[in-house]
Short mmCIF file of C-alpha atoms in Angstrom, two decimals:
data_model
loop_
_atom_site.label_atom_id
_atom_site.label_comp_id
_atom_site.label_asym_id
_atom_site.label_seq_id
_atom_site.Cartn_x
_atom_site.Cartn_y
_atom_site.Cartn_z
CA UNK E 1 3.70 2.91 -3.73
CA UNK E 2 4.96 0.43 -1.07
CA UNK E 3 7.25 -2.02 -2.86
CA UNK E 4 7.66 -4.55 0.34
CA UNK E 5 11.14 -6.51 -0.67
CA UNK E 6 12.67 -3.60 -2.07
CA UNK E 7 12.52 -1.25 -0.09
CA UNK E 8 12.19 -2.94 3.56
CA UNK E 9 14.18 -6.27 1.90
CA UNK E 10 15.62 -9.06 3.79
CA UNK E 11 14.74 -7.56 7.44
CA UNK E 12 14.76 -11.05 9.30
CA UNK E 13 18.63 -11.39 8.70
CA UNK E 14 18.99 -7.70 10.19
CA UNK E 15 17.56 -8.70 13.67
CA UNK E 16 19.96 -9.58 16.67
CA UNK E 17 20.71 -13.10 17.12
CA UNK E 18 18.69 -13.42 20.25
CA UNK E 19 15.21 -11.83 18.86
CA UNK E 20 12.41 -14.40 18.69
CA UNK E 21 9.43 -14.33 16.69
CA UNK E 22 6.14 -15.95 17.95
CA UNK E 23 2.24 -16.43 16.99
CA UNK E 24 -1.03 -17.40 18.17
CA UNK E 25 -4.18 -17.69 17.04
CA UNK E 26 -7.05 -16.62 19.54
CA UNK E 27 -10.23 -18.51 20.12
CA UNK E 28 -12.14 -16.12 18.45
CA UNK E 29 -10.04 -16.73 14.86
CA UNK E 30 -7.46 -13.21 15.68
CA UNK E 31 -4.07 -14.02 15.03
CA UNK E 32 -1.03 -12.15 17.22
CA UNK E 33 2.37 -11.79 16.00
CA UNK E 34 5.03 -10.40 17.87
CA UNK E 35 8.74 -9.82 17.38
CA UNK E 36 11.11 -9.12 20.29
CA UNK E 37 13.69 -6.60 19.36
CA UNK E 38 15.60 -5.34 22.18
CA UNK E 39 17.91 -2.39 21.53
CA UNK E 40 15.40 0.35 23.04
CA UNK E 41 12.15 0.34 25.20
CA UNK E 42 10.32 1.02 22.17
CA UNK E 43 7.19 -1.04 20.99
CA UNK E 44 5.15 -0.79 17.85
CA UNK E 45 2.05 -2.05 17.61
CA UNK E 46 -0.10 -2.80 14.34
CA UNK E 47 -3.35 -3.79 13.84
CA UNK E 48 -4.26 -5.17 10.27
CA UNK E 49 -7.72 -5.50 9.13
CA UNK E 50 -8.01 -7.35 5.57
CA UNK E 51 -10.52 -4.92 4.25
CA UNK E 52 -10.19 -2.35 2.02
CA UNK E 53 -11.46 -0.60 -1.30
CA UNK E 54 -11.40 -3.65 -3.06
CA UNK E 55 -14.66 -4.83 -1.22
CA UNK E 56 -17.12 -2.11 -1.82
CA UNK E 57 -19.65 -1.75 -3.91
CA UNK E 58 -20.92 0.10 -6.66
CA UNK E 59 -22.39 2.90 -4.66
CA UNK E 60 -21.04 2.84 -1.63
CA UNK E 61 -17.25 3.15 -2.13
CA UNK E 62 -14.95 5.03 0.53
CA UNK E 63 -16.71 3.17 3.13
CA UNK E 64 -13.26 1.26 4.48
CA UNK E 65 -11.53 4.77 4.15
CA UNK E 66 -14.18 6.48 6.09
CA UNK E 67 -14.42 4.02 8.62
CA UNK E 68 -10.59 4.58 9.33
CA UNK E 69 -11.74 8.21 10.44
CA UNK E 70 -14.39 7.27 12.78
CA UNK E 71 -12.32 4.69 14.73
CA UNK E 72 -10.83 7.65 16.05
CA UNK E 73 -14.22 9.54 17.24
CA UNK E 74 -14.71 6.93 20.70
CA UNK E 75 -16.42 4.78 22.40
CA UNK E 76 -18.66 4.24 25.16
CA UNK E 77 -16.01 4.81 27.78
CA UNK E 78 -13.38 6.39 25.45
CA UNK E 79 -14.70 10.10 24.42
CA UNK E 80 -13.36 11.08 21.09
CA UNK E 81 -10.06 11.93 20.46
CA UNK E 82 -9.47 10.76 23.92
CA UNK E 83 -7.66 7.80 22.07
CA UNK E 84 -5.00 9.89 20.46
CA UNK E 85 -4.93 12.60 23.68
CA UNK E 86 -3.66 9.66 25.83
CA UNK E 87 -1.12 7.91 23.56
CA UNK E 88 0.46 11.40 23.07
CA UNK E 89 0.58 12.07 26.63
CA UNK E 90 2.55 8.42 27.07
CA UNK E 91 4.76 9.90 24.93
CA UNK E 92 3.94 7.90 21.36
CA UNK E 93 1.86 8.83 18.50
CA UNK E 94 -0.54 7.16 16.21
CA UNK E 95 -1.68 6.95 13.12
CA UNK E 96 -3.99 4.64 10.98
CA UNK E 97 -4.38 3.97 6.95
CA UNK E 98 -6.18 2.38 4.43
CA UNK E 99 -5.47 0.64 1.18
CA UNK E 100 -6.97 -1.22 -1.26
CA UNK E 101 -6.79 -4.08 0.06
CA UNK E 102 -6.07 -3.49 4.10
CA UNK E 103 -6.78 -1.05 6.83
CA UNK E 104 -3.84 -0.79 9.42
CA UNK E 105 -4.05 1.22 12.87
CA UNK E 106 -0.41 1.45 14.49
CA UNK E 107 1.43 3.19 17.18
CA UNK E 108 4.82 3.86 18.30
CA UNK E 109 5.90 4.11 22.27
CA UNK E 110 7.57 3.74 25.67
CA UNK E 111 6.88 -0.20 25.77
CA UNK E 112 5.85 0.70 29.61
CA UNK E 113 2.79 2.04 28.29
CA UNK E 114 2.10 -1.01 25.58
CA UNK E 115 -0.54 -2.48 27.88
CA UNK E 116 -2.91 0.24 27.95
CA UNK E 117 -2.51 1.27 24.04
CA UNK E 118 -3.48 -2.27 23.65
CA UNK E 119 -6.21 -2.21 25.64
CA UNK E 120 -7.53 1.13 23.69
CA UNK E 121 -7.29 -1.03 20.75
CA UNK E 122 -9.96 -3.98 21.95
CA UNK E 123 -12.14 -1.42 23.11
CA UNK E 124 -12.65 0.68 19.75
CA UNK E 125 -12.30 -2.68 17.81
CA UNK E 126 -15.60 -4.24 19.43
CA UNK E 127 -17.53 -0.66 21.06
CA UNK E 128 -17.48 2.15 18.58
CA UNK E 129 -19.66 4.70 19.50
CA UNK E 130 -19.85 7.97 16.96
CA UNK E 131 -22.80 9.80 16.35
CA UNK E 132 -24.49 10.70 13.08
CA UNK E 133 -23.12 14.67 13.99
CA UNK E 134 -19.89 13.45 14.52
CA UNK E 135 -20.00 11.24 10.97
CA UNK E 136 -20.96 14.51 9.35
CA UNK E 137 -18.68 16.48 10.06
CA UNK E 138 -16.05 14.21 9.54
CA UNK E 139 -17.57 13.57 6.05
CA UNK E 140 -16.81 16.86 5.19
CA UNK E 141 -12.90 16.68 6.05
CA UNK E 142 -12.83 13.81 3.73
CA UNK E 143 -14.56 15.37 1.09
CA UNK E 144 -11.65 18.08 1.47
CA UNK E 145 -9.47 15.16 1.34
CA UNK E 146 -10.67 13.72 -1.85
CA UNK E 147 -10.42 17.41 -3.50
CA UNK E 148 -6.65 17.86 -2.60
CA UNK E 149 -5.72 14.43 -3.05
CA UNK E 150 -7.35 13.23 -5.90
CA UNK E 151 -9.11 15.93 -7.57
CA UNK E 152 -6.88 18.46 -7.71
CA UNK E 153 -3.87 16.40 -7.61
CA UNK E 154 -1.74 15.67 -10.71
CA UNK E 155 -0.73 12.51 -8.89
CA UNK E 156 -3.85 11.56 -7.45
CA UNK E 157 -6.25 12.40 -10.55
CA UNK E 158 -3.46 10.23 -12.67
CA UNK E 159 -3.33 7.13 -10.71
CA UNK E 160 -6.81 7.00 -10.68
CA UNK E 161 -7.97 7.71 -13.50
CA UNK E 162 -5.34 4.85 -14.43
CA UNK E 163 -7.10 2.34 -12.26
CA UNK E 164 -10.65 3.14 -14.15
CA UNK E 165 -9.08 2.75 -17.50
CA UNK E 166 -7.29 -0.68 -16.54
CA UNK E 167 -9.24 -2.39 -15.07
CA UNK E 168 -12.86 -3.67 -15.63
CA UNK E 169 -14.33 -4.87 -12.92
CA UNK E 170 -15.28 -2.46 -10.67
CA UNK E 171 -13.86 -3.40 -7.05
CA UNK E 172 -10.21 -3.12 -8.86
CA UNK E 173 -11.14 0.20 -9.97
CA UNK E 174 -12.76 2.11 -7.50
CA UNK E 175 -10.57 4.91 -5.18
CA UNK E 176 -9.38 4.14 -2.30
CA UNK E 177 -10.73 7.41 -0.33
CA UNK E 178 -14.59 6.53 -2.79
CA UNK E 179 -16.08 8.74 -5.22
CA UNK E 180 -17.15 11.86 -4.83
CA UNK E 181 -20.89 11.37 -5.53
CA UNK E 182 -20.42 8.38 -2.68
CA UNK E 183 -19.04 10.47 -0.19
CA UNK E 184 -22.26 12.68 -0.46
CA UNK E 185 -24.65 9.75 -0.09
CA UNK E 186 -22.90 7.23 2.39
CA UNK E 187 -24.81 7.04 5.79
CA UNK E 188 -23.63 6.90 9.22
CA UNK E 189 -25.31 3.59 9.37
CA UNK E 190 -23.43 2.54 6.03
CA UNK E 191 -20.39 2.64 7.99
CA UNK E 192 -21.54 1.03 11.33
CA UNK E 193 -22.91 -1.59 9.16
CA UNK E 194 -19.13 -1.97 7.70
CA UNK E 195 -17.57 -2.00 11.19
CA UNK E 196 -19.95 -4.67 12.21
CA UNK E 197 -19.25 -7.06 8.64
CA UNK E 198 -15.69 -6.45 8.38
CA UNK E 199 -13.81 -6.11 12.19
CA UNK E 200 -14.13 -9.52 13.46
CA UNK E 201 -11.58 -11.02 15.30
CA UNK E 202 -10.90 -13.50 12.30
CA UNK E 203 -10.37 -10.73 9.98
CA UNK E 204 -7.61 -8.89 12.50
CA UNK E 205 -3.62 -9.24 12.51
CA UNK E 206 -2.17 -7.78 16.12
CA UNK E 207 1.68 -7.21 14.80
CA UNK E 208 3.97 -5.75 17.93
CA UNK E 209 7.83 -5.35 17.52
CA UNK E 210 9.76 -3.78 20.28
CA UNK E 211 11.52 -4.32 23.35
CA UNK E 212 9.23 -7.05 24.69
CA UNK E 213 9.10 -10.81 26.17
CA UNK E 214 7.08 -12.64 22.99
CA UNK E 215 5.39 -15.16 25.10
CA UNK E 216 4.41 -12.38 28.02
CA UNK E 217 3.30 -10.40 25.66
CA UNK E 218 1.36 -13.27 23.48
CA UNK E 219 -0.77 -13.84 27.04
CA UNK E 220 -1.35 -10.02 27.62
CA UNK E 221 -3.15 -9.98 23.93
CA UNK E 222 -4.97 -12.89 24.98
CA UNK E 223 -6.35 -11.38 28.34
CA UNK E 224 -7.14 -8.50 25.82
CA UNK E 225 -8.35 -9.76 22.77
CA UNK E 226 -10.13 -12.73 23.74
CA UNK E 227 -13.03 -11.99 25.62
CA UNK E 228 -14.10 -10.20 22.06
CA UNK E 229 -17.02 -12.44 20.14
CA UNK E 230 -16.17 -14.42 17.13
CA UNK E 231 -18.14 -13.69 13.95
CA UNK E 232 -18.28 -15.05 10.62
CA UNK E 233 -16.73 -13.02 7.75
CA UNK E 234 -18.90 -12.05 4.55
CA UNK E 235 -17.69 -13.87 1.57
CA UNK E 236 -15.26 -12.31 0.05
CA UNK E 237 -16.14 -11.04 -3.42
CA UNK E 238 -14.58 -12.13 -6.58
CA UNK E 239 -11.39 -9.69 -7.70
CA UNK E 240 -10.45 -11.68 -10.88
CA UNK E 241 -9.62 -9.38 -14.04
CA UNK E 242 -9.70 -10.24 -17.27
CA UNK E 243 -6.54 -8.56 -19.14
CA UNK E 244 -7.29 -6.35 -21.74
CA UNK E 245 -7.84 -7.52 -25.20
CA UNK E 246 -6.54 -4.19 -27.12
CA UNK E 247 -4.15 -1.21 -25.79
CA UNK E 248 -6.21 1.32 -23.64
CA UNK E 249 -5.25 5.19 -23.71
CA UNK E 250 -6.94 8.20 -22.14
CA UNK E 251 -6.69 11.86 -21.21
CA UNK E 252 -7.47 13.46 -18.09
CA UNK E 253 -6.30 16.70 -16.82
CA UNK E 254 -5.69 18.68 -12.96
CA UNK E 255 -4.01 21.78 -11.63
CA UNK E 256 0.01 21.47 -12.13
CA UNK E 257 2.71 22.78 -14.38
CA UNK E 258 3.81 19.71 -16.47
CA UNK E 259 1.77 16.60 -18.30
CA UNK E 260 2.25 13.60 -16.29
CA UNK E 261 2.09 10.05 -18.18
CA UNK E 262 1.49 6.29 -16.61
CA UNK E 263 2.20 3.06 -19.06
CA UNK E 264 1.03 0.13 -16.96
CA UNK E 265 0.69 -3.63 -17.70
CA UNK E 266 -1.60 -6.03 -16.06
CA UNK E 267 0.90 -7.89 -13.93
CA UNK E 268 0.39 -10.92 -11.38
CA UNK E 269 1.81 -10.85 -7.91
CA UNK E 270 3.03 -13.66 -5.68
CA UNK E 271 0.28 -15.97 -4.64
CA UNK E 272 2.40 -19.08 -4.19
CA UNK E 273 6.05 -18.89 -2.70
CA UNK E 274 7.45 -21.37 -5.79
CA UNK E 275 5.80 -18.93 -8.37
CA UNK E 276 8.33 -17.63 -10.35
CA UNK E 277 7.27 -14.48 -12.98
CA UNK E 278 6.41 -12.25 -9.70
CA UNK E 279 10.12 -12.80 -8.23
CA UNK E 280 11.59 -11.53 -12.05
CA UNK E 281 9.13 -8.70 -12.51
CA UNK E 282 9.99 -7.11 -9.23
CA UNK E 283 13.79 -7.57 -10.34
CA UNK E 284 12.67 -5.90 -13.49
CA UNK E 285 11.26 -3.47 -11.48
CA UNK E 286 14.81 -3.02 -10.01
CA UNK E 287 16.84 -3.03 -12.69
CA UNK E 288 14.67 -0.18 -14.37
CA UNK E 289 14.14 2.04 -11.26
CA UNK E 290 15.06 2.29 -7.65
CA UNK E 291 17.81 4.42 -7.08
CA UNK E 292 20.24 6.78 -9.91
CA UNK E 293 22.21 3.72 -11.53
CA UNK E 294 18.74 2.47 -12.30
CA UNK E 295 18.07 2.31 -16.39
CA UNK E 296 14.78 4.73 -16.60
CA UNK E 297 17.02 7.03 -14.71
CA UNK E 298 20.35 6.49 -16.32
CA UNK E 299 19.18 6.70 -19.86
CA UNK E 300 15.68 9.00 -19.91
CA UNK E 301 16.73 11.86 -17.12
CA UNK E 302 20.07 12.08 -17.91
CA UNK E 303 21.05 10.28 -20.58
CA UNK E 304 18.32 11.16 -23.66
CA UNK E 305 17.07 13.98 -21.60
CA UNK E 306 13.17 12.97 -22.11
CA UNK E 307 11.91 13.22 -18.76
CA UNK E 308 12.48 15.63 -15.87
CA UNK E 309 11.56 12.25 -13.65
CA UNK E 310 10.30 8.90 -14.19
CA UNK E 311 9.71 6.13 -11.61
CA UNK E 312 7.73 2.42 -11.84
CA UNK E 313 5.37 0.57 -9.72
CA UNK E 314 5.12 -3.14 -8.57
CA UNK E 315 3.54 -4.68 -5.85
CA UNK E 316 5.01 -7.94 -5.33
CA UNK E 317 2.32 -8.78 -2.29
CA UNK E 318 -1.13 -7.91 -3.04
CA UNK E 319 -4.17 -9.79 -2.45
CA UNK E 320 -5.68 -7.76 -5.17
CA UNK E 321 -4.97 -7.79 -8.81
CA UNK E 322 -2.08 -4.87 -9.56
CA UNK E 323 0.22 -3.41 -12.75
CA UNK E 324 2.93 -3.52 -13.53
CA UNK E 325 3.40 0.97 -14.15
CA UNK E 326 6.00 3.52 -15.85
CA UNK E 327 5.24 6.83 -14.87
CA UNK E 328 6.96 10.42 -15.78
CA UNK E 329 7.11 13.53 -16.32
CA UNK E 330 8.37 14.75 -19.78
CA UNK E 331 11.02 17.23 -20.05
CA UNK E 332 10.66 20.49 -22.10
CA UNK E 333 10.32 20.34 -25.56
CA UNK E 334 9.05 16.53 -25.75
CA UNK E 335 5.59 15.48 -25.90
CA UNK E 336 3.90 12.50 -23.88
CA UNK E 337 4.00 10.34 -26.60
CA UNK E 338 7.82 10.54 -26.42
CA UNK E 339 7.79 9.38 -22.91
CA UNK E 340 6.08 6.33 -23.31
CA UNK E 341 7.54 4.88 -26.77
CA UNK E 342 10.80 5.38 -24.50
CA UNK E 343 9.79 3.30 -21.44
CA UNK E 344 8.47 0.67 -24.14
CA UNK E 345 12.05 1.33 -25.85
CA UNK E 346 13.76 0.58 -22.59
CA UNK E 347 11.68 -2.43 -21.88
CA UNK E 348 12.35 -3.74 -25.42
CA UNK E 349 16.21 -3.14 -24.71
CA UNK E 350 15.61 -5.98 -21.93
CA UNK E 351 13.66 -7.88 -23.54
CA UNK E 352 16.48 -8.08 -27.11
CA UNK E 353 19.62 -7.76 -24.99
CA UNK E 354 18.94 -8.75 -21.40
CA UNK E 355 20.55 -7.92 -18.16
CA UNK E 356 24.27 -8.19 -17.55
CA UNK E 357 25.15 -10.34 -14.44
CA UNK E 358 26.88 -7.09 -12.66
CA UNK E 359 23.45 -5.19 -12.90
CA UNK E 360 21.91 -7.66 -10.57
CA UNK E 361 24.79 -8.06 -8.58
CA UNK E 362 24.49 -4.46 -7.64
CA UNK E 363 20.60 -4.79 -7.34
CA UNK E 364 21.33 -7.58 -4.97
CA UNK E 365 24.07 -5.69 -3.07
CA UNK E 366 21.29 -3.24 -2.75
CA UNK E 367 18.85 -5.62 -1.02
CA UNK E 368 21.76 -6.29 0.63
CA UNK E 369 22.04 -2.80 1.68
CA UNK E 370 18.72 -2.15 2.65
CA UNK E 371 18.76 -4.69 5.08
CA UNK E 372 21.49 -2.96 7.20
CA UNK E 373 19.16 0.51 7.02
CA UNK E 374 16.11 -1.70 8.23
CA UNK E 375 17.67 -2.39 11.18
CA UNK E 376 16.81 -0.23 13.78
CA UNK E 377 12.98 0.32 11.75
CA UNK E 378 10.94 -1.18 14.32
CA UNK E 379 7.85 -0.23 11.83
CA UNK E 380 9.42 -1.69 8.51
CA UNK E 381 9.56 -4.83 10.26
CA UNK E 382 6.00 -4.71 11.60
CA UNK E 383 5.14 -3.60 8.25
CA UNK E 384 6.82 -6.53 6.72
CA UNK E 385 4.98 -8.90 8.85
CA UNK E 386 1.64 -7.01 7.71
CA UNK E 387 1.42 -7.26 4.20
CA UNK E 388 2.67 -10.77 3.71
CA UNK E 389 -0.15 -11.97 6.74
CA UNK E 390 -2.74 -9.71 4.41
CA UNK E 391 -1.00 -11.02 1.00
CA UNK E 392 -2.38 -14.41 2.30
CA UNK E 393 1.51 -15.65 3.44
CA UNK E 394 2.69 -15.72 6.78
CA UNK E 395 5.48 -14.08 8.56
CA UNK E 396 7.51 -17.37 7.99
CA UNK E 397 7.88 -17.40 4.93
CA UNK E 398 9.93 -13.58 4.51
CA UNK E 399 13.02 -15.54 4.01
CA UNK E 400 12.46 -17.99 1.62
CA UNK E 401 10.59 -15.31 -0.32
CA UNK E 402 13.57 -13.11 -0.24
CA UNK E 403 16.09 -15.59 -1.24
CA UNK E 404 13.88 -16.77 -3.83
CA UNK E 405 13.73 -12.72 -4.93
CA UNK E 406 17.40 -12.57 -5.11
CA UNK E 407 17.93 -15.75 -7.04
CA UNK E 408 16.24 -14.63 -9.96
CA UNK E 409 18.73 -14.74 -13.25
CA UNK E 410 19.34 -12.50 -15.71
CA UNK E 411 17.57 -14.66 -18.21
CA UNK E 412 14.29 -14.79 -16.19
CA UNK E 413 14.57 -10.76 -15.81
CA UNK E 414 14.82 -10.91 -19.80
CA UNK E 415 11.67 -13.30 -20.41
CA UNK E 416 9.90 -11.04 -17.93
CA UNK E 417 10.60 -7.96 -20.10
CA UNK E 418 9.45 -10.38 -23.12
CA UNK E 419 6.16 -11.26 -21.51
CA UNK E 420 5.32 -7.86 -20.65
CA UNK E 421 5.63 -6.91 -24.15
CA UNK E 422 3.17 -9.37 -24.83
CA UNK E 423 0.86 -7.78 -22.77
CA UNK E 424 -1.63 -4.87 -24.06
CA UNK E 425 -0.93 -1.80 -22.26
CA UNK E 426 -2.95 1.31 -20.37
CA UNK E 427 -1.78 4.41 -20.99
CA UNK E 428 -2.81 7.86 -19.31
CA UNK E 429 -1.72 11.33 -20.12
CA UNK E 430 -2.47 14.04 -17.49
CA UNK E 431 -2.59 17.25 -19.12
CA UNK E 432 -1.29 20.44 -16.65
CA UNK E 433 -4.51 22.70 -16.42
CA UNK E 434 -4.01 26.48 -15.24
CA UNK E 435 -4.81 27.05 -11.54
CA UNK E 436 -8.02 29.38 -11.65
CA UNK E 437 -6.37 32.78 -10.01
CA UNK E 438 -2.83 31.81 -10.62
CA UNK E 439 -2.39 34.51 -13.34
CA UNK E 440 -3.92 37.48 -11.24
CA UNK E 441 -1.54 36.29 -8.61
CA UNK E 442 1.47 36.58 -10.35
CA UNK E 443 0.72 39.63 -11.69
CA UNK E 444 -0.15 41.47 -8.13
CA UNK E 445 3.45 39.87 -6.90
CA UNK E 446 5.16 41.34 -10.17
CA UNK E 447 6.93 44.43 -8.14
CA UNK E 448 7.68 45.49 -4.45
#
């Protein structure tokens, strides 16, 4: 999962002395951000909408998901997959995805040819046009979709099975890509329906970084984005999550060769830049996992031996409530169980002895780090501006929110560890089923 100031940290101190960062805010309530960066005639262009799984409803989940798909089947004057045809033939490429909590389209190109992508984008945002064929058929692709990715997926069938256990109310807990008995019974009409609620100008986020004049480019997205109609957003639905009362624990099982386990803890993220447990649990975060110095690393792959690998999950900017999750896969000759009491041993390590100030120096020379590899990532700095805009922050504040990250002490780390243990825990075990076939299979490859 996306861990924003970890992985993509401290971008605005990578960018070139001269690049400016600008914003407006259209008429209509859309708001355009848009970074110059000027070491090649590249652009990147994102365009957040803050909708995602997270705002369904019982019975109609995947819709966000789904929607995602169709933006790509045309409009009136745009035939399908004449959207993708063209920005190929400029020489970019596109893509789109959808979370829990956003749905993002995005390109990357010539900047020559930034105009005219841009222009694409107005058009599908305010004249879809798919037909109830083309919904069907795309249906199918993401019932495929679900299957591999969730169904049959170790991974997939873990994390959310994970979300159903730990959470209660059911907006936190649905799938992103819906249910399977959804994606049978949601109507072309259910999506149009969604397009028309949830893609109004005041719900959109126009992020471009490249090789561009800001305030040129800030009037071109005007002359663009404009002329579209304001409409009022739905009210958004309440996501609040009441924390478990007693440890939760479940089975589930998919194709694959090993168990898989998940320990998670309810955990908040950021919502105000002078909250403090957020900053210490994604340095927690660090200081467990990350990279092979890392603790879960250092002491359960190749120090005790428990786990064949083990990694942890934190958002630190989500609009939505998150956890705080272990996950692994136990090495030969150890049971699940053995996997978790060990991620709860290494927490409780933290939590008893703390953090020594040289761990966080090199967690910090990491950041550090990280911010020299962002540099010539046009996207992670798009990205960047994304999810703190859809977090409910702005673009502004990246730096104090990163300095505030890296000023986190080694006794704050420790009290995080501490209040996590306070906290009653989810646990899933994933159990490897055999793949139907697999044994006939490796008995007709036996000989040759």
């Amino acid at each position: 999962m996306f861990k924003p100031f970890l992985l993509c940290a401290a971008l605005l101190c990578a960018l070139p002395v001269a690049a400016e960062t600008v914003s407006r805010t259209l008429p209509n309530g859309m708001k355009v951000i848009v970074r110059e960066d000027h070491r090649a005639p590249v652009a990147v262009s994102q365009l957040w909408f803050r909708v995602g799984s997270v705002d369904e409803n019982p019975g109609k989940t995947g819709l966000s998901h789904a929607l995602e798909h169709m933006m790509f089947k045309g409009t009136h004057s745009v035939p399908a997959g004449e959207f993708s045809r063209r920005v190929s033939a400029w020489g970019g490429n596109d893509n789109a995805f959808t979370s829990r909590n956003e749905t993002v389209y995005h390109e990357t190109l010539a900047v020559a040819n930034l105009p005219q992508v841009l222009a694409l984008e107005a058009d599908r945002m305010a004249n879809l046009n798919f037909s109830d064929a083309d919904f069907d058929n795309e249906m199918k692709v993401i019932r495929e979709e679900r299957r591999m990715r969730s169904d049959n997926s170790p991974t997939g069938k873990m994390w959310e099975t994970l979300y159903l256990t730990a959470f209660g109310n059911p907006a936190n807990r649905a799938p992103v890509i819906g249910y399977m008995d959804d994606l049978h019974t949601l109507k072309a009409d259910d999506l149009r329906q969604w397009y028309r609620r949830w893609y109004a100008p005041a719900n959109a986020t126009l992020v471009v970084v490249g090789d561009v004049k800001a305030n040129e480019l800030l009037d071109t997205a005007e002359k663009l984005f404009a002329p579209l109609p304001a409409r009022a957003l739905p009210e958004r639905k309440d996501l609040a999550e009441t924390a478990p009362a007693e440890h939760r624990r479940t089975t589930t099982s998919a194709p694959g060769d090993l168990p898989l386990v998940s320990l998670a803890f309810h955990a908040p993220s950021l919502r105000r830049l002078d909250d403090r447990l957020p900053y210490a649990l994604s340095m927690l975060s660090a200081v467990l996992d990350g990279h092979s110095a890392s603790r879960l690393d250092k002491h359960l792959v190749r120090g005790r031996k428990v786990a064949v690998s083990v990694g942890l999950s934190y958002e630190l900017l989500s609009r939505s409530p998150d956890l705080f999750v272990f996950t692994g896969y136990p090495a030969p000759g150890f049971q699940p169980e053995d996997l978790t009491q060990a991620f709860l041993d290494e927490l409780k390590k933290i939590a008893e002895q703390g953090v020594g100030e040289a761990e966080l120096a090199r967690i910090r020379n990491q950041l550090d780090a990280s911010e020299q590899f962002a540099k010539d990532d046009m996207e992670s700095q798009a990205e960047i501006i994304g999810y703190l805009e859809s977090a409910g922050f702005s673009y502004t504040d990246e730096a104090e929110i990163r300095r505030r990250e890296k000023a986190v002490t080694a006794a704050e780390v420790q009290e995080a560890a501490r209040w996590l243990l306070t906290q009653k825990h989810t646990t899933v075990i994933l159990l490897p089923e055999a793949v139907p076939g697999a044994e006939q299979l490796e008995n007709k490859g036996g000989g040759s």
